Amino acid sequence: MLKNSFISVISQKEENPGSVEFQVFCFTNKIRRLTSHLQLHKKDFLSQRGLRKILGKRQRLLAYLLKKNRARYKELISQLNIRETKNR
């Protein structure tokens, strides 16, 4: 339900369903599900590894979006309640 509402918001803005915003949204949902899973199962090391991989992918996509279009980056960060990435 949440995914469908976000798809409709993004599809109104852009015609590309594989946009960076949508990918970051999907990764954010996976991250939230995995963190709640890891709170119950603290020794699930394979899920921890998967979480770290997804976090890295999302970080790279956000860095790309920041480099290409800062306004879209700021809007996406505020919509998904994500902290800004650290500047290196």
XYZ file of C-alpha atoms in Angstrom:
88
model
C 0.000 0.000 0.000
C 2.787 2.410 0.927
C 4.784 1.340 -2.114
C 1.857 1.952 -4.464
C 1.273 5.455 -3.116
C 4.940 6.334 -3.556
C 4.931 4.865 -7.068
C 2.024 7.098 -8.034
C 3.771 10.191 -6.622
C 6.996 9.435 -8.483
C 5.285 8.384 -11.716
C 3.490 11.721 -11.841
C 6.840 13.498 -11.696
C 8.802 11.167 -13.965
C 7.969 8.519 -16.497
C 10.939 6.335 -15.509
C 9.860 3.656 -12.988
C 13.519 2.717 -12.380
C 14.401 6.170 -11.154
C 16.923 6.782 -8.418
C 14.172 7.993 -6.078
C 12.186 4.784 -6.445
C 15.259 2.606 -5.938
C 16.197 4.516 -2.786
C 12.600 4.143 -1.572
C 12.710 0.351 -2.080
C 16.080 0.062 -0.345
C 14.774 2.153 2.560
C 11.806 -0.195 3.010
C 14.124 -3.226 2.970
C 16.415 -1.546 5.498
C 13.534 -0.827 7.862
C 12.283 -4.419 7.611
C 15.746 -5.848 8.218
C 16.421 -3.599 11.211
C 13.183 -4.687 12.860
C 14.103 -8.318 12.115
C 17.583 -7.858 13.601
C 16.158 -6.392 16.787
C 14.488 -9.758 17.414
C 17.259 -11.967 16.014
C 20.499 -10.396 17.168
C 22.759 -13.231 15.984
C 21.471 -13.443 12.420
C 24.769 -12.550 10.812
C 23.676 -13.240 7.233
C 20.904 -10.683 7.566
C 23.416 -8.242 9.028
C 25.601 -8.714 5.970
C 22.629 -8.180 3.665
C 21.710 -5.034 5.558
C 25.225 -3.655 5.150
C 25.147 -4.375 1.411
C 21.783 -2.635 0.984
C 22.988 0.329 3.030
C 25.993 0.652 0.745
C 23.858 0.537 -2.385
C 21.523 3.190 -1.008
C 24.468 5.355 0.008
C 25.943 5.165 -3.486
C 22.602 6.049 -5.093
C 22.160 9.002 -2.743
C 25.687 10.208 -3.499
C 24.921 10.023 -7.215
C 21.670 11.942 -6.765
C 23.428 14.559 -4.639
C 26.021 15.059 -7.347
C 23.479 15.269 -10.188
C 20.579 17.174 -8.623
C 20.794 18.601 -5.117
C 17.124 19.733 -5.025
C 15.789 16.236 -5.761
C 18.199 14.837 -3.156
C 16.954 17.211 -0.455
C 13.331 16.468 -1.311
C 13.886 12.708 -1.191
C 15.755 12.905 2.114
C 12.916 14.858 3.693
C 10.212 12.523 2.318
C 11.889 9.346 3.568
C 13.210 10.787 6.860
C 16.784 9.789 6.087
C 19.813 11.531 7.545
C 22.059 13.327 5.083
C 25.150 11.488 3.973
C 28.483 12.614 5.342
C 30.671 14.554 2.964
C 33.984 12.866 2.346
